[in-house]
PDB file of N, CA, C and O in Angstrom:
ATOM      1  N   MET A   1       0.678  -1.283   0.025  1.00  0.00           N
ATOM      2  CA  MET A   1       0.212   0.176  -0.244  1.00  0.00           C
ATOM      3  C   MET A   1       1.318   1.226   0.025  1.00  0.00           C
ATOM      4  O   MET A   1       2.161   1.469   0.627  1.00  0.00           O
ATOM      5  N   GLU A   2       0.083   2.229  -0.616  1.00  0.00           N
ATOM      6  CA  GLU A   2       1.239   3.760  -1.017  1.00  0.00           C
ATOM      7  C   GLU A   2       1.023   4.135   0.732  1.00  0.00           C
ATOM      8  O   GLU A   2       0.093   4.102   1.100  1.00  0.00           O
ATOM      9  N   GLU A   3       2.822   4.611   0.564  1.00  0.00           N
ATOM     10  CA  GLU A   3       2.601   5.755   2.007  1.00  0.00           C
ATOM     11  C   GLU A   3       1.433   6.828   1.971  1.00  0.00           C
ATOM     12  O   GLU A   3       1.342   7.308   0.819  1.00  0.00           O
ATOM     13  N   GLY A   4       0.575   7.291   3.115  1.00  0.00           N
ATOM     14  CA  GLY A   4      -0.460   8.195   3.258  1.00  0.00           C
ATOM     15  C   GLY A   4      -1.537   7.863   2.639  1.00  0.00           C
ATOM     16  O   GLY A   4      -2.850   8.532   2.797  1.00  0.00           O
ATOM     17  N   LYS A   5      -1.938   6.678   1.955  1.00  0.00           N
ATOM     18  CA  LYS A   5      -3.074   6.075   1.681  1.00  0.00           C
ATOM     19  C   LYS A   5      -3.733   4.968   2.986  1.00  0.00           C
ATOM     20  O   LYS A   5      -3.003   5.144   3.540  1.00  0.00           O
ATOM     21  N   VAL A   6      -5.198   5.132   2.955  1.00  0.00           N
ATOM     22  CA  VAL A   6      -5.759   4.711   4.248  1.00  0.00           C
ATOM     23  C   VAL A   6      -6.824   3.492   3.445  1.00  0.00           C
ATOM     24  O   VAL A   6      -7.315   3.828   2.452  1.00  0.00           O
ATOM     25  N   ASN A   7      -6.481   2.507   4.191  1.00  0.00           N
ATOM     26  CA  ASN A   7      -7.273   1.324   3.849  1.00  0.00           C
ATOM     27  C   ASN A   7      -8.661   1.303   4.198  1.00  0.00           C
ATOM     28  O   ASN A   7      -8.910   1.493   5.211  1.00  0.00           O
ATOM     29  N   ASN A   8      -9.633   2.019   3.493  1.00  0.00           N
ATOM     30  CA  ASN A   8     -10.670   2.447   3.735  1.00  0.00           C
ATOM     31  C   ASN A   8     -11.596   1.275   4.444  1.00  0.00           C
ATOM     32  O   ASN A   8     -12.131   1.667   5.448  1.00  0.00           O
ATOM     33  N   SER A   9     -11.511  -0.135   3.896  1.00  0.00           N
ATOM     34  CA  SER A   9     -12.271  -1.179   4.480  1.00  0.00           C
ATOM     35  C   SER A   9     -12.081  -1.331   5.656  1.00  0.00           C
ATOM     36  O   SER A   9     -12.723  -1.411   6.877  1.00  0.00           O
ATOM     37  N   GLN A  10     -10.613  -1.287   6.373  1.00  0.00           N
ATOM     38  CA  GLN A  10     -10.372  -1.263   7.637  1.00  0.00           C
ATOM     39  C   GLN A  10     -10.206  -0.413   8.412  1.00  0.00           C
ATOM     40  O   GLN A  10     -10.988  -0.337   9.806  1.00  0.00           O
ATOM     41  N   THR A  11     -10.710   1.124   7.865  1.00  0.00           N
ATOM     42  CA  THR A  11     -11.137   1.948   8.518  1.00  0.00           C
ATOM     43  C   THR A  11     -12.381   1.854   9.021  1.00  0.00           C
ATOM     44  O   THR A  11     -12.609   2.306  10.263  1.00  0.00           O
ATOM     45  N   SER A  12     -13.215   1.520   8.187  1.00  0.00           N
ATOM     46  CA  SER A  12     -14.804   1.936   8.079  1.00  0.00           C
ATOM     47  C   SER A  12     -15.073   0.391   9.059  1.00  0.00           C
ATOM     48  O   SER A  12     -16.078   0.791  10.359  1.00  0.00           O
ATOM     49  N   ASP A  13     -14.430  -0.379   9.407  1.00  0.00           N
ATOM     50  CA  ASP A  13     -14.476  -1.516  10.343  1.00  0.00           C
ATOM     51  C   ASP A  13     -14.233  -0.834  11.352  1.00  0.00           C
ATOM     52  O   ASP A  13     -14.933  -1.408  12.385  1.00  0.00           O
ATOM     53  N   ASN A  14     -13.014  -0.040  11.865  1.00  0.00           N
ATOM     54  CA  ASN A  14     -12.329   0.202  12.966  1.00  0.00           C
ATOM     55  C   ASN A  14     -13.871   1.543  13.476  1.00  0.00           C
ATOM     56  O   ASN A  14     -13.940   1.342  14.750  1.00  0.00           O
ATOM     57  N   ASN A  15     -14.293   2.041  12.939  1.00  0.00           N
ATOM     58  CA  ASN A  15     -15.048   3.052  13.060  1.00  0.00           C
ATOM     59  C   ASN A  15     -16.631   2.342  13.361  1.00  0.00           C
ATOM     60  O   ASN A  15     -17.199   2.951  14.493  1.00  0.00           O
ATOM     61  N   GLN A  16     -16.545   1.210  12.867  1.00  0.00           N
ATOM     62  CA  GLN A  16     -18.152   0.274  13.170  1.00  0.00           C
ATOM     63  C   GLN A  16     -18.113   0.160  14.363  1.00  0.00           C
ATOM     64  O   GLN A  16     -19.115  -0.156  15.582  1.00  0.00           O
ATOM     65  N   VAL A  17     -16.716  -0.532  14.704  1.00  0.00           N
ATOM     66  CA  VAL A  17     -16.248  -0.936  16.056  1.00  0.00           C
ATOM     67  C   VAL A  17     -16.466  -0.119  17.266  1.00  0.00           C
ATOM     68  O   VAL A  17     -17.324  -0.376  18.142  1.00  0.00           O
ATOM     69  N   ASP A  18     -16.030   1.243  17.165  1.00  0.00           N
ATOM     70  CA  ASP A  18     -16.038   2.047  17.851  1.00  0.00           C
ATOM     71  C   ASP A  18     -17.380   2.848  18.168  1.00  0.00           C
ATOM     72  O   ASP A  18     -18.072   2.739  19.186  1.00  0.00           O
ATOM     73  N   SER A  19     -18.251   2.575  16.971  1.00  0.00           N
ATOM     74  CA  SER A  19     -19.670   3.099  17.029  1.00  0.00           C
ATOM     75  C   SER A  19     -20.596   2.009  17.928  1.00  0.00           C
ATOM     76  O   SER A  19     -21.320   2.107  18.774  1.00  0.00           O
ATOM     77  N   GLU A  20     -20.205   0.701  17.807  1.00  0.00           N
ATOM     78  CA  GLU A  20     -20.821  -0.071  18.592  1.00  0.00           C
ATOM     79  C   GLU A  20     -20.843   0.050  19.851  1.00  0.00           C
ATOM     80  O   GLU A  20     -21.462  -0.348  20.804  1.00  0.00           O
ATOM     81  N   LYS A  21     -19.594  -0.194  19.896  1.00  0.00           N
ATOM     82  CA  LYS A  21     -19.302   0.185  21.546  1.00  0.00           C
ATOM     83  C   LYS A  21     -19.640   1.119  22.271  1.00  0.00           C
ATOM     84  O   LYS A  21     -20.360   1.002  23.425  1.00  0.00           O
ATOM     85  N   SER A  22     -19.954   2.532  21.551  1.00  0.00           N
ATOM     86  CA  SER A  22     -20.459   3.493  22.394  1.00  0.00           C
ATOM     87  C   SER A  22     -21.895   2.905  22.596  1.00  0.00           C
ATOM     88  O   SER A  22     -22.549   3.561  23.248  1.00  0.00           O
ATOM     89  N   HIS A  23     -22.523   2.445  21.490  1.00  0.00           N
ATOM     90  CA  HIS A  23     -23.850   2.335  21.803  1.00  0.00           C
ATOM     91  C   HIS A  23     -24.255   1.036  23.045  1.00  0.00           C
ATOM     92  O   HIS A  23     -25.385   1.575  23.570  1.00  0.00           O
ATOM     93  N   VAL A  24     -23.144   0.225  23.249  1.00  0.00           N
ATOM     94  CA  VAL A  24     -23.256  -0.865  24.051  1.00  0.00           C
ATOM     95  C   VAL A  24     -23.459  -0.271  25.234  1.00  0.00           C
ATOM     96  O   VAL A  24     -24.008  -0.286  26.395  1.00  0.00           O
ATOM     97  N   GLU A  25     -22.540   0.648  25.325  1.00  0.00           N
ATOM     98  CA  GLU A  25     -22.271   1.445  26.680  1.00  0.00           C
ATOM     99  C   GLU A  25     -23.510   2.552  26.757  1.00  0.00           C
ATOM    100  O   GLU A  25     -24.116   2.341  28.189  1.00  0.00           O
ATOM    101  N   SER A  26     -24.088   3.469  26.053  1.00  0.00           N
ATOM    102  CA  SER A  26     -25.019   3.943  26.019  1.00  0.00           C
ATOM    103  C   SER A  26     -26.430   3.243  26.602  1.00  0.00           C
ATOM    104  O   SER A  26     -27.095   3.493  27.268  1.00  0.00           O
ATOM    105  N   THR A  27     -26.572   1.997  25.610  1.00  0.00           N
ATOM    106  CA  THR A  27     -27.638   0.940  26.325  1.00  0.00           C
ATOM    107  C   THR A  27     -27.159   0.579  27.676  1.00  0.00           C
ATOM    108  O   THR A  27     -28.756   0.585  28.152  1.00  0.00           O
ATOM    109  N   SER A  28     -26.621   0.328  27.915  1.00  0.00           N
ATOM    110  CA  SER A  28     -26.029  -0.261  29.485  1.00  0.00           C
ATOM    111  C   SER A  28     -26.227   0.611  30.200  1.00  0.00           C
ATOM    112  O   SER A  28     -27.059   0.240  31.552  1.00  0.00           O
ATOM    113  N   LYS A  29     -25.888   1.811  30.182  1.00  0.00           N
ATOM    114  CA  LYS A  29     -26.225   3.054  31.147  1.00  0.00           C
ATOM    115  C   LYS A  29     -27.374   3.267  31.358  1.00  0.00           C
ATOM    116  O   LYS A  29     -28.487   3.139  32.117  1.00  0.00           O
ATOM    117  N   PHE A  30     -28.585   3.114  30.039  1.00  0.00           N
ATOM    118  CA  PHE A  30     -29.600   3.308  30.297  1.00  0.00           C
ATOM    119  C   PHE A  30     -30.591   2.323  30.986  1.00  0.00           C
ATOM    120  O   PHE A  30     -31.736   2.819  31.704  1.00  0.00           O
ATOM    121  N   ILE A  31     -29.803   0.841  30.442  1.00  0.00           N
ATOM    122  CA  ILE A  31     -30.576  -0.322  31.038  1.00  0.00           C
ATOM    123  C   ILE A  31     -30.528   0.087  32.688  1.00  0.00           C
ATOM    124  O   ILE A  31     -31.392  -0.403  33.742  1.00  0.00           O
ATOM    125  N   GLN A  32     -29.385   0.327  33.223  1.00  0.00           N
ATOM    126  CA  GLN A  32     -29.123   0.465  34.501  1.00  0.00           C
ATOM    127  C   GLN A  32     -29.804   1.593  35.501  1.00  0.00           C
ATOM    128  O   GLN A  32     -30.461   1.449  36.429  1.00  0.00           O
ATOM    129  N   GLU A  33     -29.819   2.864  34.733  1.00  0.00           N
ATOM    130  CA  GLU A  33     -30.361   3.852  35.301  1.00  0.00           C
ATOM    131  C   GLU A  33     -32.030   4.079  34.903  1.00  0.00           C
ATOM    132  O   GLU A  33     -32.810   5.099  35.854  1.00  0.00           O
ATOM    133  N   THR A  34     -32.825   3.125  34.198  1.00  0.00           N
ATOM    134  CA  THR A  34     -34.322   3.492  33.833  1.00  0.00           C
ATOM    135  C   THR A  34     -34.947   2.472  34.964  1.00  0.00           C
ATOM    136  O   THR A  34     -34.499   0.895  34.357  1.00  0.00           O
ATOM    137  N   SER A  35     -35.775   2.577  35.374  1.00  0.00           N
ATOM    138  CA  SER A  35     -36.547   1.673  35.981  1.00  0.00           C
ATOM    139  C   SER A  35     -37.763   0.745  34.644  1.00  0.00           C
ATOM    140  O   SER A  35     -37.665   1.292  33.852  1.00  0.00           O
ATOM    141  N   LEU A  36     -37.702  -0.287  35.067  1.00  0.00           N
ATOM    142  CA  LEU A  36     -38.648  -1.153  34.306  1.00  0.00           C
ATOM    143  C   LEU A  36     -40.028  -0.510  34.049  1.00  0.00           C
ATOM    144  O   LEU A  36     -40.243  -0.790  32.873  1.00  0.00           O
ATOM    145  N   ASP A  37     -40.356   0.184  35.304  1.00  0.00           N
ATOM    146  CA  ASP A  37     -42.078   0.956  34.267  1.00  0.00           C
ATOM    147  C   ASP A  37     -41.892   1.965  33.715  1.00  0.00           C
ATOM    148  O   ASP A  37     -42.603   1.893  32.999  1.00  0.00           O
ATOM    149  N   LYS A  38     -40.901   2.684  33.692  1.00  0.00           N
ATOM    150  CA  LYS A  38     -40.350   3.772  32.785  1.00  0.00           C
ATOM    151  C   LYS A  38     -39.950   3.256  31.550  1.00  0.00           C
ATOM    152  O   LYS A  38     -40.687   3.985  30.235  1.00  0.00           O
ATOM    153  N   MET A  39     -39.416   2.069  31.423  1.00  0.00           N
ATOM    154  CA  MET A  39     -39.210   1.390  29.869  1.00  0.00           C
ATOM    155  C   MET A  39     -40.631   0.958  29.189  1.00  0.00           C
ATOM    156  O   MET A  39     -40.785   1.225  28.525  1.00  0.00           O
ATOM    157  N   HIS A  40     -41.247   0.552  30.229  1.00  0.00           N
ATOM    158  CA  HIS A  40     -42.663   0.056  29.911  1.00  0.00           C
ATOM    159  C   HIS A  40     -43.642   1.488  29.355  1.00  0.00           C
ATOM    160  O   HIS A  40     -44.208   1.553  27.973  1.00  0.00           O
ATOM    161  N   GLU A  41     -43.863   2.554  29.858  1.00  0.00           N
ATOM    162  CA  GLU A  41     -44.133   4.030  29.745  1.00  0.00           C
ATOM    163  C   GLU A  41     -43.613   4.267  28.210  1.00  0.00           C
ATOM    164  O   GLU A  41     -44.196   4.339  27.240  1.00  0.00           O
ATOM    165  N   ILE A  42     -42.399   4.154  27.990  1.00  0.00           N
ATOM    166  CA  ILE A  42     -41.461   4.151  27.058  1.00  0.00           C
ATOM    167  C   ILE A  42     -41.867   3.651  25.775  1.00  0.00           C
ATOM    168  O   ILE A  42     -42.223   4.121  24.532  1.00  0.00           O
ATOM    169  N   ALA A  43     -42.037   2.428  25.534  1.00  0.00           N
ATOM    170  CA  ALA A  43     -42.432   1.299  24.693  1.00  0.00           C
ATOM    171  C   ALA A  43     -44.111   1.576  24.413  1.00  0.00           C
ATOM    172  O   ALA A  43     -44.050   1.150  23.250  1.00  0.00           O
ATOM    173  N   GLU A  44     -44.950   1.824  25.228  1.00  0.00           N
ATOM    174  CA  GLU A  44     -46.357   2.051  25.243  1.00  0.00           C
ATOM    175  C   GLU A  44     -46.428   3.263  24.332  1.00  0.00           C
ATOM    176  O   GLU A  44     -47.473   3.331  23.585  1.00  0.00           O
ATOM    177  N   ALA A  45     -45.670   4.224  24.949  1.00  0.00           N
ATOM    178  CA  ALA A  45     -45.676   5.476  23.907  1.00  0.00           C
ATOM    179  C   ALA A  45     -45.365   5.541  22.680  1.00  0.00           C
ATOM    180  O   ALA A  45     -46.142   5.769  21.569  1.00  0.00           O
ATOM    181  N   ALA A  46     -44.644   4.586  22.419  1.00  0.00           N
ATOM    182  CA  ALA A  46     -43.597   4.151  21.067  1.00  0.00           C
ATOM    183  C   ALA A  46     -45.198   3.245  19.790  1.00  0.00           C
ATOM    184  O   ALA A  46     -45.462   3.679  18.912  1.00  0.00           O
ATOM    185  N   ARG A  47     -45.772   2.488  20.989  1.00  0.00           N
ATOM    186  CA  ARG A  47     -46.731   1.631  20.251  1.00  0.00           C
ATOM    187  C   ARG A  47     -48.367   2.558  19.724  1.00  0.00           C
ATOM    188  O   ARG A  47     -48.349   2.607  18.678  1.00  0.00           O
ATOM    189  N   MET A  48     -48.191   3.580  20.683  1.00  0.00           N
ATOM    190  CA  MET A  48     -49.503   4.159  20.663  1.00  0.00           C
ATOM    191  C   MET A  48     -49.362   5.440  19.232  1.00  0.00           C
ATOM    192  O   MET A  48     -50.126   5.398  18.333  1.00  0.00           O
ATOM    193  N   LYS A  49     -47.753   5.714  19.427  1.00  0.00           N
ATOM    194  CA  LYS A  49     -47.376   6.548  18.322  1.00  0.00           C
ATOM    195  C   LYS A  49     -48.059   5.833  16.888  1.00  0.00           C
ATOM    196  O   LYS A  49     -48.106   6.092  16.013  1.00  0.00           O
ATOM    197  N   LYS A  50     -47.114   4.488  16.718  1.00  0.00           N
ATOM    198  CA  LYS A  50     -47.451   3.981  15.511  1.00  0.00           C
ATOM    199  C   LYS A  50     -48.668   3.203  15.476  1.00  0.00           C
ATOM    200  O   LYS A  50     -49.251   3.409  13.896  1.00  0.00           O
ATOM    201  N   LEU A  51     -49.470   3.122  16.121  1.00  0.00           N
ATOM    202  CA  LEU A  51     -50.811   2.719  15.844  1.00  0.00           C
ATOM    203  C   LEU A  51     -51.685   4.075  15.167  1.00  0.00           C
ATOM    204  O   LEU A  51     -52.228   3.539  14.319  1.00  0.00           O
ATOM    205  N   MET A  52     -51.081   5.269  15.735  1.00  0.00           N
ATOM    206  CA  MET A  52     -51.888   6.305  15.280  1.00  0.00           C
ATOM    207  C   MET A  52     -51.395   6.897  13.955  1.00  0.00           C
ATOM    208  O   MET A  52     -52.394   7.937  12.959  1.00  0.00           O
ATOM    209  N   GLU A  53     -50.642   6.304  13.330  1.00  0.00           N
ATOM    210  CA  GLU A  53     -49.988   6.742  11.878  1.00  0.00           C
ATOM    211  C   GLU A  53     -51.126   6.129  11.127  1.00  0.00           C
ATOM    212  O   GLU A  53     -51.376   4.914  11.291  1.00  0.00           O
ATOM    213  N   PRO A  54     -50.632   6.719   9.921  1.00  0.00           N
ATOM    214  CA  PRO A  54     -51.727   6.271   8.524  1.00  0.00           C
ATOM    215  C   PRO A  54     -50.834   4.744   7.991  1.00  0.00           C
ATOM    216  O   PRO A  54     -49.787   4.721   8.072  1.00  0.00           O
ATOM    217  N   PRO A  55     -51.655   4.233   7.392  1.00  0.00           N
ATOM    218  CA  PRO A  55     -51.123   2.572   6.817  1.00  0.00           C
ATOM    219  C   PRO A  55     -50.049   3.166   5.548  1.00  0.00           C
ATOM    220  O   PRO A  55     -50.575   4.629   5.126  1.00  0.00           O
ATOM    221  N   LYS A  56     -49.022   2.662   5.702  1.00  0.00           N
ATOM    222  CA  LYS A  56     -48.348   3.107   4.410  1.00  0.00           C
ATOM    223  C   LYS A  56     -48.497   1.715   3.427  1.00  0.00           C
ATOM    224  O   LYS A  56     -47.837   0.994   3.822  1.00  0.00           O
ATOM    225  N   TRP A  57     -48.397   2.474   2.188  1.00  0.00           N
ATOM    226  CA  TRP A  57     -48.743   1.580   1.146  1.00  0.00           C
ATOM    227  C   TRP A  57     -46.956   1.224   0.526  1.00  0.00           C
ATOM    228  O   TRP A  57     -46.316   1.935   0.307  1.00  0.00           O
ATOM    229  N   ILE A  58     -47.103  -0.151   0.338  1.00  0.00           N
ATOM    230  CA  ILE A  58     -45.536  -0.467  -0.102  1.00  0.00           C
ATOM    231  C   ILE A  58     -45.796  -1.143  -1.634  1.00  0.00           C
ATOM    232  O   ILE A  58     -46.560  -2.700  -2.020  1.00  0.00           O
ATOM    233  N   LEU A  59     -45.412  -0.604  -2.895  1.00  0.00           N
ATOM    234  CA  LEU A  59     -45.668  -0.669  -3.924  1.00  0.00           C
ATOM    235  C   LEU A  59     -44.597  -1.408  -4.661  1.00  0.00           C
ATOM    236  O   LEU A  59     -43.244  -1.655  -4.143  1.00  0.00           O
ATOM    237  N   PRO A  60     -44.513  -2.875  -5.312  1.00  0.00           N
ATOM    238  CA  PRO A  60     -43.718  -3.182  -5.921  1.00  0.00           C
ATOM    239  C   PRO A  60     -42.522  -2.681  -6.426  1.00  0.00           C
ATOM    240  O   PRO A  60     -41.320  -3.113  -6.298  1.00  0.00           O
ATOM    241  N   GLU A  61     -42.396  -1.730  -7.123  1.00  0.00           N
ATOM    242  CA  GLU A  61     -41.802  -0.921  -7.900  1.00  0.00           C
ATOM    243  C   GLU A  61     -41.045  -0.094  -6.740  1.00  0.00           C
ATOM    244  O   GLU A  61     -40.005   0.312  -7.220  1.00  0.00           O
ATOM    245  N   ASP A  62     -41.243   0.060  -5.477  1.00  0.00           N
ATOM    246  CA  ASP A  62     -40.401   0.420  -4.902  1.00  0.00           C
ATOM    247  C   ASP A  62     -39.397  -0.642  -4.007  1.00  0.00           C
ATOM    248  O   ASP A  62     -38.707  -0.051  -3.329  1.00  0.00           O
ATOM    249  N   ILE A  63     -39.689  -1.678  -4.499  1.00  0.00           N
ATOM    250  CA  ILE A  63     -38.534  -2.646  -3.785  1.00  0.00           C
ATOM    251  C   ILE A  63     -37.283  -3.025  -4.657  1.00  0.00           C
ATOM    252  O   ILE A  63     -37.639  -2.301  -5.415  1.00  0.00           O
TER     253      ILE A  63
END
């Protein structure tokens, strides 16, 4: 490999690993600091929001 060139696939893999670690850390923190009742409230609010949305049509040419 030429000097000064970056191996993009390796760099993107490293970035994905770092990003994944960040998500794992924030998820673990959320789980430790949030009560199960609060998580249930969040999930119920998301479910109700989804139920209130109009239906979305998926046409074959969009796939």
